[in-house]
Amino acid sequence: MGAAVQLQSAVERFVGAPVRKMLIDGKWVEAASGKKFETINPATGQVLARVAEGDKEDIDRAVRAARRAFDDGKWARMNPTERQRLLLRIADLIEANGDELAQLETLDNGKPFTESRHVDIPASAETFRYYAGWVNKIYGETNPSDAAFFNFTLREPVGVCGQIIPWNFPLLMCAWKLAPALACGNTSVLKPAEQTPLTALRLGELLLEAGVPAGVVNIVPGFGPTAGGALVRHPMVDKIAFTGSTEVGKEIHRETASTLKRVSLELGGKSPNIVFSDADPEAAVQGALLGVFFCAGQVCCAGTRLFVEQKIHDQFADKLAKTAADMKQGPGLDPETRIGPLVSQEQLERVTGYLEVGKKEGAKALIGGERNTGKGLEKGYFVKPTIFTGVRNDMKIAREEIFGPVVSVIPFKDENDAVLQGNDTAYGLAAGVWTRDVSKAHRVARALRAGTVWVNCYNVFDASAPFGGYKESGYGRELGRYAVDLYTQVKSVWLQI
Ligand code: NAP
Ligand code: MG
């Protein structure tokens, strides 16, 4: 094991508090009930910090604060240049505190420090910077109406946003939610995932430091059915933005049907990653590994169904297994770690459960297929990177989201078969295509029913590129100018001339 990353004293102070409080109306407060919950370091199974547990009453206080902060107009009508400067300041503060935030993220989520430090944290800062750019570019239109009238549109903020996020990219999901909401003049109550509340709370401190007015952003950690449910049902919330499981997404869809709150849902996936025999084999192997083992496979767009053209199937699977076997698994703070633990005991049980199902269904694990209890890893939630062959697209492990370092390699005959099998899923979040034939790349990219298609690459993101799902992967597009649509509404104004 390499020398672990030295913990910053700021991190030790942050996790060492008797209770990490929640942010409501610009103040750090304990839960109304006085309750707190523990967040666990998944590399060791030990308690990392104790966090105030928000419930209905806390959500109500937070929503009322967000409502006041929206209705008094100070935020929504703030001079755009000033609001822009504020968002830029947030980006700067995230960068300036990058080491600390990355360590916190790795401790709480388990992901390798190199991922937190070089992906999550810079991408979070970039998201704020990108939406800072939008603040003074959100235009209305003048419309060609009858000459007796003047008709124009205003793009106005939606109001109070309830934002519920998962544990796989804790800080980055805060940024994807908060940056466009704030840029468009909304206020927010954000509920981080119970497993990973720490970077959201640290971000709360940075937001105050940047000068975000009291009540504009409220951060209430707690559990899904209690705090999350109360936020979804609260009558003063205008919009819900959710990232997480399809199951909870459907529940939110049902729950909000009666109130017609606006909703955007970014849900699960079972993405096809399709390797044609004419692909660059090195690049395709690396892309396939990045597609499934990044963040230990706990990624909604992970390329978990790896379709490989029949004639190269065996050879490709072997090469994949050999390369994956060299990826070091260990605690995220070890700089050599490429694959960390899963986020929680619950996720460990879920993923190992699927491994057993896969074996019963007849899949063969070329590598992995079990928990990793190697030296020093016994108490953590480690699952060995697993490559299954002998998988058919109708098996349970090829249909359900596993959310762990597990890939199913599935053969296909030709282009048509690849597209048919690739699309044969309830999900439609992302897809990958590997080929050196440009025309084939275009045909397949168009034929795949997914919100994102990567050609000869995988897991590439940019704040300017939209992201979201087809089918049961949800609706609404985050990032880019599309998020401006999510967080604004259009008003048509008529004047008689
Ligand atoms: P989840 O339950 O969907 O959690 C996502 C967020 O929703 C969390 O903040 C969660 O709170 C909250 N939540 C849960 N139930 C809620 C409810 N009834 N009303 C409002 N909010 C609610 O996901 P999970 O249980 O952590 O993971 C289960 C599976 O979901 C994973 O194995 C994976 O397949 C999938 N998943 C997908 C994504 C994604 O990026 N699309 C992310 C995470 C998980 P708690 O923290 O208390 O649960
Ligand atoms: Mg849950």
Coordinates of C-alpha atoms and ligand atoms in Angstrom, one line a residue:
M1 CA 0.0 0.0 0.0
G2 CA 1.4 3.5 -0.9
A3 CA 1.6 6.2 1.7
A4 CA -1.9 7.3 2.4
V5 CA -2.9 10.9 1.7
Q6 CA -2.1 13.0 4.8
L7 CA -5.4 14.3 6.2
Q8 CA -5.8 18.0 6.3
S9 CA -6.4 19.5 9.8
A10 CA -9.5 21.2 8.4
V11 CA -10.9 17.8 7.5
E12 CA -10.2 16.4 11.0
R13 CA -11.9 19.5 12.5
F14 CA -14.9 19.1 10.2
V15 CA -15.6 15.4 10.9
G16 CA -14.6 15.7 14.6
A17 CA -17.5 18.0 15.6
P18 CA -20.0 16.4 18.1
V19 CA -22.7 17.1 15.6
R20 CA -22.5 18.5 12.0
K21 CA -25.4 20.9 11.9
M22 CA -27.8 21.7 9.0
L23 CA -28.1 25.0 7.2
I24 CA -31.4 26.7 7.5
D25 CA -32.0 30.4 6.8
G26 CA -28.3 31.2 6.9
K27 CA -27.7 29.6 10.3
W28 CA -26.3 26.2 11.4
V29 CA -28.8 24.5 13.5
E30 CA -29.5 21.1 15.1
A31 CA -32.5 19.0 14.2
A32 CA -35.8 20.1 15.8
S33 CA -36.0 16.6 17.3
G34 CA -32.3 16.8 18.5
K35 CA -31.7 13.6 16.6
K36 CA -28.5 12.8 14.7
F37 CA -27.3 10.0 12.5
E38 CA -23.8 8.5 11.8
T39 CA -22.1 8.7 8.5
I40 CA -19.6 5.8 7.9
N41 CA -16.2 5.6 6.2
P42 CA -16.9 2.7 3.8
A43 CA -13.2 1.8 3.6
T44 CA -13.2 0.9 7.3
G45 CA -16.8 0.5 8.4
Q46 CA -16.1 3.1 11.1
V47 CA -18.1 6.1 12.1
L48 CA -16.8 9.2 10.3
A49 CA -19.1 11.9 11.7
R50 CA -22.4 12.5 13.4
V51 CA -24.9 14.6 11.5
A52 CA -28.1 16.4 12.4
E53 CA -31.0 14.4 11.2
G54 CA -33.6 16.5 9.4
D55 CA -37.2 15.5 9.4
K56 CA -40.6 17.1 8.6
E57 CA -40.3 20.0 10.9
D58 CA -36.8 20.9 9.7
I59 CA -37.9 20.6 6.1
D60 CA -40.8 22.9 6.9
R61 CA -38.5 25.5 8.5
A62 CA -36.1 25.3 5.5
V63 CA -38.8 25.5 2.9
R64 CA -40.3 28.6 4.6
A65 CA -36.9 30.2 4.7
A66 CA -36.4 29.5 1.0
R67 CA -39.9 30.8 0.3
R68 CA -39.2 34.1 2.1
A69 CA -35.9 34.4 0.4
F70 CA -37.6 33.9 -3.0
D71 CA -40.7 36.0 -2.4
D72 CA -38.9 39.1 -1.0
G73 CA -37.2 39.3 -4.5
K74 CA -33.8 40.2 -3.2
W75 CA -32.2 37.1 -4.8
A76 CA -34.3 36.8 -8.0
R77 CA -34.0 40.5 -8.8
M78 CA -30.4 40.9 -7.7
N79 CA -28.4 42.7 -10.3
P80 CA -27.3 39.9 -12.7
T81 CA -23.7 41.0 -12.6
E82 CA -23.7 40.8 -8.9
R83 CA -25.3 37.3 -8.9
Q84 CA -22.8 36.2 -11.5
R85 CA -19.9 37.4 -9.4
L86 CA -21.2 35.5 -6.5
L87 CA -21.4 32.2 -8.5
L88 CA -17.9 32.8 -9.7
R89 CA -16.8 33.3 -6.1
I90 CA -18.3 29.9 -5.2
A91 CA -16.3 28.2 -8.0
D92 CA -13.1 29.9 -6.8
L93 CA -13.8 28.8 -3.2
I94 CA -14.4 25.2 -4.3
E95 CA -11.1 25.3 -6.1
A96 CA -9.2 27.0 -3.2
N97 CA -10.5 24.3 -0.8
G98 CA -10.0 21.4 -3.4
D99 CA -7.7 19.2 -1.3
E100 CA -10.0 19.4 1.7
L101 CA -13.2 18.8 -0.2
A102 CA -11.6 15.8 -2.1
Q103 CA -10.5 14.2 1.2
L104 CA -13.9 14.6 2.7
E105 CA -15.5 13.1 -0.4
T106 CA -13.2 10.2 -0.4
L107 CA -13.7 9.6 3.3
D108 CA -17.4 9.7 3.1
N109 CA -18.0 8.0 -0.3
G110 CA -15.0 5.8 -0.6
K111 CA -14.0 6.8 -4.1
P112 CA -10.3 7.0 -4.9
F113 CA -8.7 10.3 -3.9
T114 CA -7.4 10.7 -7.5
E115 CA -11.1 10.7 -8.7
S116 CA -12.3 13.1 -6.1
R117 CA -9.4 15.5 -6.6
H118 CA -9.2 15.4 -10.3
V119 CA -12.8 14.8 -11.4
D120 CA -15.4 15.6 -8.8
I121 CA -14.0 18.8 -7.3
P122 CA -12.8 20.5 -10.5
A123 CA -16.1 19.5 -12.3
S124 CA -18.1 21.0 -9.4
A125 CA -16.2 24.3 -9.6
E126 CA -16.6 24.3 -13.4
T127 CA -20.4 23.8 -13.1
F128 CA -20.7 26.9 -11.0
R129 CA -18.4 28.8 -13.4
Y130 CA -20.4 27.7 -16.4
Y131 CA -23.8 28.8 -14.9
A132 CA -22.3 32.0 -13.7
G133 CA -21.9 32.7 -17.4
W134 CA -25.6 32.2 -18.0
V135 CA -26.8 34.7 -15.3
N136 CA -26.8 37.6 -17.7
K137 CA -27.6 35.7 -20.9
I138 CA -31.1 34.5 -20.0
Y139 CA -33.1 36.4 -22.6
G140 CA -36.8 36.8 -23.4
E141 CA -38.2 37.5 -26.9
T142 CA -40.3 40.1 -28.7
N143 CA -42.9 38.3 -30.7
P144 CA -44.5 39.2 -34.1
S145 CA -48.0 39.8 -32.8
D146 CA -50.7 42.0 -34.3
A147 CA -49.5 45.6 -34.7
A148 CA -52.0 46.8 -32.2
F149 CA -50.1 45.1 -29.4
F150 CA -46.6 44.6 -28.2
N151 CA -46.0 41.0 -27.0
F152 CA -42.8 39.9 -25.2
T153 CA -41.6 37.1 -23.0
L154 CA -39.8 37.1 -19.7
R155 CA -37.9 34.1 -18.4
E156 CA -38.6 34.0 -14.7
P157 CA -37.3 31.7 -12.0
V158 CA -39.6 28.8 -11.0
G159 CA -39.4 29.6 -7.3
V160 CA -38.5 27.3 -4.4
C161 CA -36.7 24.1 -5.6
G162 CA -36.5 20.9 -3.6
Q163 CA -33.4 19.1 -4.7
I164 CA -32.7 15.5 -3.7
I165 CA -29.4 14.0 -4.5
P166 CA -27.6 10.6 -4.3
W167 CA -24.4 9.4 -2.8
N168 CA -22.3 8.5 -5.8
F169 CA -21.1 12.1 -6.7
P170 CA -22.1 14.0 -3.6
L171 CA -20.5 17.4 -4.3
L172 CA -20.9 17.3 -8.0
M173 CA -24.6 16.5 -7.7
C174 CA -24.9 19.6 -5.4
A175 CA -23.3 21.6 -8.2
W176 CA -25.5 20.2 -11.0
K177 CA -28.5 21.1 -8.9
L178 CA -27.6 24.4 -7.2
A179 CA -25.6 26.1 -9.9
P180 CA -28.4 26.4 -12.5
A181 CA -31.1 26.9 -9.9
L182 CA -29.2 29.9 -8.4
A183 CA -28.1 31.3 -11.8
C184 CA -31.8 31.5 -12.8
G185 CA -32.8 33.2 -9.5
N186 CA -34.4 30.3 -7.6
T187 CA -33.9 29.4 -4.0
S188 CA -33.3 25.8 -2.8
V189 CA -33.7 23.3 -0.1
L190 CA -31.2 20.5 -0.8
K191 CA -31.3 17.1 0.8
P192 CA -28.0 15.2 0.4
A193 CA -27.9 11.4 0.6
E194 CA -27.8 9.9 4.1
Q195 CA -24.6 8.1 3.2
T196 CA -22.6 11.1 2.1
P197 CA -23.8 14.4 3.6
L198 CA -20.4 15.9 4.4
T199 CA -19.3 17.8 1.3
A200 CA -22.7 19.3 0.9
L201 CA -22.5 20.7 4.4
R202 CA -19.0 22.0 3.7
L203 CA -20.2 23.5 0.5
G204 CA -22.9 25.3 2.6
E205 CA -20.1 27.0 4.6
L206 CA -18.5 28.1 1.3
L207 CA -21.8 29.4 0.0
L208 CA -22.1 31.6 3.1
E209 CA -18.5 32.7 2.7
A210 CA -19.2 33.6 -0.9
G211 CA -22.1 35.9 0.2
V212 CA -25.2 33.8 -0.7
P213 CA -27.9 35.5 1.3
A214 CA -29.7 33.7 4.2
G215 CA -32.4 31.3 3.1
V216 CA -31.4 31.2 -0.6
V217 CA -29.8 27.7 -0.1
N218 CA -30.8 25.5 2.8
I219 CA -29.1 22.1 3.3
V220 CA -31.0 19.5 5.3
P221 CA -29.4 16.1 5.7
G222 CA -31.7 13.2 6.6
F223 CA -33.4 10.1 5.3
G224 CA -35.3 9.6 2.1
P225 CA -38.8 8.6 3.3
T226 CA -38.8 11.3 6.1
A227 CA -36.8 14.4 5.1
G228 CA -37.0 13.6 1.3
G229 CA -40.7 12.7 1.4
A230 CA -41.5 15.9 3.4
L231 CA -39.7 18.0 0.8
V232 CA -41.6 16.3 -2.1
R233 CA -44.9 16.9 -0.4
H234 CA -44.4 20.4 0.9
P235 CA -47.0 22.7 -0.7
M236 CA -44.6 25.7 -0.8
V237 CA -42.1 23.9 -3.0
D238 CA -42.5 24.7 -6.7
K239 CA -40.1 22.2 -8.2
I240 CA -38.5 18.9 -7.4
A241 CA -35.2 17.9 -8.9
F242 CA -34.2 14.4 -8.2
T243 CA -31.3 12.1 -9.0
G244 CA -31.4 8.5 -7.7
S245 CA -33.1 5.2 -8.3
T246 CA -35.9 4.7 -10.8
E247 CA -38.0 3.2 -7.9
V248 CA -37.9 6.4 -5.9
G249 CA -38.2 8.5 -9.1
K250 CA -41.5 6.8 -9.8
E251 CA -42.7 7.4 -6.3
I252 CA -41.9 11.1 -6.6
H253 CA -43.7 11.2 -10.0
R254 CA -46.8 9.7 -8.3
E255 CA -46.5 11.9 -5.3
T256 CA -46.3 15.1 -7.3
A257 CA -49.1 14.2 -9.7
S258 CA -51.7 15.6 -7.4
T259 CA -50.0 18.9 -6.9
L260 CA -48.5 19.3 -10.4
K261 CA -45.2 20.5 -9.0
R262 CA -42.6 20.7 -11.8
V263 CA -40.3 17.6 -11.6
S264 CA -37.1 16.6 -13.3
L265 CA -35.8 13.1 -12.7
E266 CA -32.4 11.7 -13.5
L267 CA -32.6 8.0 -12.7
G268 CA -31.0 4.6 -13.2
G269 CA -29.4 3.0 -16.2
K270 CA -28.2 -0.3 -17.8
S271 CA -26.2 1.2 -20.5
P272 CA -25.0 -0.7 -23.5
N273 CA -21.4 -0.3 -24.5
I274 CA -21.0 -1.8 -28.0
V275 CA -17.6 -2.9 -29.3
F276 CA -17.4 -3.7 -33.0
S277 CA -14.6 -5.9 -34.4
D278 CA -13.1 -3.0 -36.3
A279 CA -12.6 -1.0 -33.1
D280 CA -9.2 0.0 -31.8
P281 CA -8.8 -2.9 -29.2
E282 CA -6.6 -1.0 -26.8
A283 CA -8.9 2.0 -26.6
A284 CA -12.0 -0.1 -26.4
V285 CA -10.6 -2.1 -23.5
Q286 CA -9.6 1.0 -21.6
G287 CA -13.0 2.6 -22.4
A288 CA -14.9 -0.5 -21.2
L289 CA -13.0 -0.5 -17.9
L290 CA -13.6 3.2 -17.4
G291 CA -17.2 2.6 -18.2
V292 CA -17.7 0.1 -15.4
F293 CA -15.1 0.6 -12.8
F294 CA -15.1 4.3 -12.4
C295 CA -16.4 5.1 -8.9
A296 CA -16.5 1.3 -8.3
G297 CA -19.3 1.1 -10.8
Q298 CA -21.7 3.2 -8.8
V299 CA -22.5 5.4 -11.8
C300 CA -25.9 5.8 -13.3
C301 CA -24.5 5.8 -16.8
A302 CA -22.0 2.9 -16.3
G303 CA -21.6 0.7 -19.4
T304 CA -22.7 -2.4 -17.6
R305 CA -23.8 -4.4 -20.7
L306 CA -20.7 -4.7 -22.7
F307 CA -21.7 -6.0 -26.2
V308 CA -18.8 -7.5 -28.1
E309 CA -19.0 -8.6 -31.7
Q310 CA -19.0 -12.4 -31.8
K311 CA -15.8 -12.9 -33.7
I312 CA -13.7 -11.0 -31.2
H313 CA -15.7 -11.9 -28.1
D314 CA -13.4 -14.4 -26.4
Q315 CA -10.2 -12.6 -27.1
F316 CA -11.6 -9.2 -26.0
A317 CA -13.1 -10.6 -22.8
D318 CA -9.7 -12.2 -21.9
K319 CA -7.8 -9.0 -22.5
L320 CA -10.4 -7.1 -20.5
A321 CA -10.0 -9.5 -17.6
K322 CA -6.2 -9.3 -17.7
T323 CA -6.2 -5.5 -17.7
A324 CA -8.8 -5.3 -14.9
A325 CA -6.9 -7.7 -12.8
D326 CA -4.1 -5.1 -12.6
M327 CA -6.4 -2.4 -11.3
K328 CA -5.5 -2.0 -7.6
Q329 CA -8.4 -2.1 -5.1
G330 CA -8.0 -0.5 -1.7
P331 CA -9.0 2.5 0.5
G332 CA -9.6 5.6 -1.5
L333 CA -6.9 7.6 0.4
D334 CA -4.2 5.2 -0.9
P335 CA -2.9 7.1 -4.0
E336 CA -2.4 3.8 -5.9
T337 CA -6.1 2.8 -5.5
R338 CA -8.0 2.6 -8.7
I339 CA -11.1 0.9 -7.3
G340 CA -12.4 1.8 -3.8
P341 CA -15.1 0.2 -1.6
L342 CA -18.8 0.5 -2.2
V343 CA -20.6 3.2 -0.4
S344 CA -22.3 1.2 2.3
Q345 CA -23.1 -2.1 3.9
E346 CA -26.5 -2.0 2.2
Q347 CA -24.8 -1.5 -1.2
L348 CA -22.3 -4.3 -0.4
E349 CA -25.2 -6.7 0.2
R350 CA -27.1 -5.6 -2.8
V351 CA -24.1 -6.1 -5.2
T352 CA -23.0 -9.4 -3.7
G353 CA -26.6 -10.5 -3.9
Y354 CA -26.5 -9.8 -7.7
L355 CA -23.2 -11.7 -8.0
E356 CA -24.9 -14.8 -6.6
V357 CA -27.9 -14.3 -8.9
G358 CA -25.6 -14.1 -11.9
K359 CA -23.8 -17.3 -11.0
K360 CA -27.1 -19.1 -10.5
E361 CA -28.3 -17.8 -13.9
G362 CA -25.2 -19.4 -15.5
A363 CA -22.9 -16.5 -15.9
K364 CA -19.2 -17.2 -15.4
A365 CA -16.9 -14.8 -13.5
L366 CA -13.7 -14.4 -15.5
I367 CA -12.4 -12.4 -12.5
G368 CA -13.9 -11.3 -9.2
G369 CA -17.4 -12.5 -8.5
E370 CA -17.1 -12.0 -4.7
R371 CA -16.4 -9.6 -1.9
N372 CA -12.8 -8.6 -1.3
T373 CA -11.7 -9.3 2.2
G374 CA -8.0 -9.1 1.5
K375 CA -5.5 -7.8 4.1
G376 CA -6.6 -4.5 5.5
L377 CA -9.9 -4.5 3.6
E378 CA -11.8 -6.9 5.9
K379 CA -14.0 -4.3 7.5
G380 CA -14.6 -2.2 4.4
Y381 CA -17.3 -2.7 1.8
F382 CA -15.1 -4.0 -1.0
V383 CA -16.3 -6.0 -3.9
K384 CA -13.7 -7.4 -6.4
P385 CA -14.0 -6.0 -9.9
T386 CA -16.1 -8.6 -11.7
I387 CA -16.3 -9.6 -15.4
F388 CA -19.1 -12.0 -16.2
T389 CA -19.2 -13.9 -19.5
G390 CA -21.9 -16.3 -20.6
V391 CA -24.5 -13.6 -20.0
R392 CA -27.7 -13.3 -22.1
N393 CA -29.5 -9.9 -22.3
D394 CA -32.6 -11.4 -20.8
M395 CA -30.9 -12.5 -17.5
K396 CA -31.6 -10.5 -14.4
I397 CA -28.0 -9.3 -14.1
A398 CA -28.4 -7.8 -17.6
R399 CA -31.7 -6.2 -16.9
E400 CA -31.4 -4.7 -13.4
E401 CA -29.1 -1.9 -12.2
I402 CA -26.4 -3.5 -10.0
F403 CA -24.5 -0.3 -9.2
G404 CA -21.2 -2.0 -8.4
P405 CA -18.0 -3.0 -10.2
V406 CA -19.7 -5.6 -12.3
V407 CA -19.9 -5.9 -16.1
S408 CA -21.6 -8.5 -18.2
V409 CA -20.0 -9.3 -21.6
I410 CA -22.6 -10.2 -24.1
P411 CA -21.9 -11.3 -27.7
F412 CA -23.7 -9.9 -30.8
K413 CA -23.8 -11.0 -34.5
D414 CA -24.0 -7.8 -36.5
E415 CA -24.9 -4.1 -36.3
N416 CA -28.6 -4.8 -36.3
D417 CA -28.3 -7.3 -33.5
A418 CA -26.2 -4.9 -31.5
V419 CA -28.8 -2.1 -31.7
L420 CA -31.7 -4.5 -31.0
Q421 CA -30.0 -5.9 -27.9
G422 CA -28.7 -2.5 -26.8
N423 CA -32.1 -1.0 -26.9
D424 CA -33.8 -4.0 -25.3
T425 CA -33.9 -2.5 -21.8
A426 CA -36.3 -0.4 -19.7
Y427 CA -33.6 2.2 -19.3
G428 CA -32.1 4.8 -21.7
L429 CA -29.5 6.9 -20.0
A430 CA -26.3 6.4 -22.0
A431 CA -24.6 4.2 -24.5
G432 CA -21.1 3.6 -26.0
V433 CA -20.0 2.6 -29.5
W434 CA -16.5 1.5 -30.5
T435 CA -15.7 1.4 -34.2
R436 CA -13.3 2.9 -36.8
D437 CA -16.1 3.0 -39.4
V438 CA -17.5 6.6 -39.3
S439 CA -20.7 5.8 -41.1
K440 CA -21.5 2.9 -38.7
A441 CA -20.7 5.1 -35.7
H442 CA -23.3 7.7 -36.9
R443 CA -25.9 5.0 -37.7
V444 CA -25.6 3.3 -34.4
A445 CA -25.5 6.6 -32.4
R446 CA -28.8 7.6 -34.0
A447 CA -30.4 4.2 -33.5
L448 CA -29.7 3.9 -29.8
R449 CA -32.4 5.1 -27.6
A450 CA -30.4 6.9 -24.9
G451 CA -29.9 10.4 -23.7
T452 CA -26.1 10.3 -24.2
V453 CA -24.1 8.3 -26.8
W454 CA -20.3 8.2 -26.6
V455 CA -18.4 7.2 -29.7
N456 CA -14.9 5.8 -29.1
C457 CA -14.9 7.3 -25.6
Y458 CA -17.0 6.8 -22.4
N459 CA -17.9 8.9 -19.3
V460 CA -17.0 12.2 -20.9
F461 CA -18.8 15.2 -19.4
D462 CA -18.9 18.9 -19.8
A463 CA -21.0 21.5 -18.1
S464 CA -22.2 22.6 -21.6
A465 CA -23.4 19.2 -22.7
P466 CA -26.9 18.1 -21.7
F467 CA -27.3 14.9 -19.6
G468 CA -30.5 12.9 -18.9
G469 CA -32.5 9.9 -19.8
Y470 CA -34.9 8.3 -22.2
K471 CA -37.5 5.8 -21.0
E472 CA -37.2 4.8 -17.3
S473 CA -34.0 6.7 -16.9
G474 CA -36.1 9.8 -16.3
Y475 CA -37.0 13.1 -17.9
G476 CA -35.6 16.6 -18.1
R477 CA -32.0 17.4 -19.2
E478 CA -29.4 18.8 -16.8
L479 CA -26.4 20.8 -17.7
G480 CA -25.9 23.1 -20.7
R481 CA -28.7 25.5 -21.7
Y482 CA -31.2 22.8 -21.0
A483 CA -31.0 23.3 -17.3
V484 CA -31.9 26.9 -17.8
D485 CA -35.2 25.5 -19.2
L486 CA -35.6 23.4 -16.1
Y487 CA -35.1 26.3 -13.7
T488 CA -37.1 29.1 -15.5
Q489 CA -40.6 29.5 -16.7
V490 CA -41.8 31.7 -19.5
K491 CA -44.2 34.6 -19.1
S492 CA -45.9 36.2 -22.0
V493 CA -46.7 39.9 -21.6
W494 CA -49.2 41.9 -23.8
L495 CA -49.3 45.6 -24.1
Q496 CA -51.9 47.5 -26.2
I497 CA -50.2 50.2 -28.2
Ligands
NAP1 P1 -32.3 6.3 -3.6 O1 -33.1 5.8 -2.5 O2 -33.1 6.6 -4.9 O3 -31.6 7.7 -3.1 C1 -31.4 8.9 -3.8 C2 -31.9 10.0 -2.9 O4 -33.3 10.0 -2.7 C3 -31.3 10.0 -1.5 O5 -31.1 11.3 -1.1 C4 -32.4 9.4 -0.8 O6 -32.4 9.5 0.6 C5 -33.6 10.0 -1.4 N1 -34.9 9.3 -1.2 C6 -35.1 8.0 -0.9 N2 -36.4 7.7 -0.8 C7 -37.1 8.8 -0.9 C8 -38.4 9.2 -0.9 N3 -39.4 8.3 -0.7 N4 -38.8 10.5 -1.1 C9 -37.8 11.4 -1.4 N5 -36.5 11.1 -1.4 C10 -36.1 9.9 -1.2 O7 -31.1 5.4 -4.0 P2 -30.4 4.4 -2.9 O8 -31.3 3.7 -2.1 O9 -29.3 5.2 -2.3 O10 -29.7 3.4 -3.9 C11 -30.5 2.3 -4.5 C12 -30.2 2.1 -5.9 O11 -30.5 3.3 -6.7 C13 -28.7 1.9 -6.3 O12 -28.3 0.6 -6.0 C14 -28.7 2.3 -7.7 O13 -29.1 1.3 -8.5 C15 -29.7 3.4 -7.8 N6 -29.0 4.8 -7.7 C16 -28.9 5.5 -8.8 C17 -28.3 6.8 -8.8 C18 -28.2 7.6 -10.0 O14 -27.2 8.4 -10.1 N7 -29.1 7.6 -10.9 C19 -27.7 7.2 -7.6 C20 -27.8 6.4 -6.4 C21 -28.5 5.2 -6.5 P3 -31.5 8.4 1.5 O15 -30.2 8.9 1.4 O16 -32.0 8.4 2.8 O17 -31.8 7.1 0.8
MG2 MG -32.5 4.6 -0.3

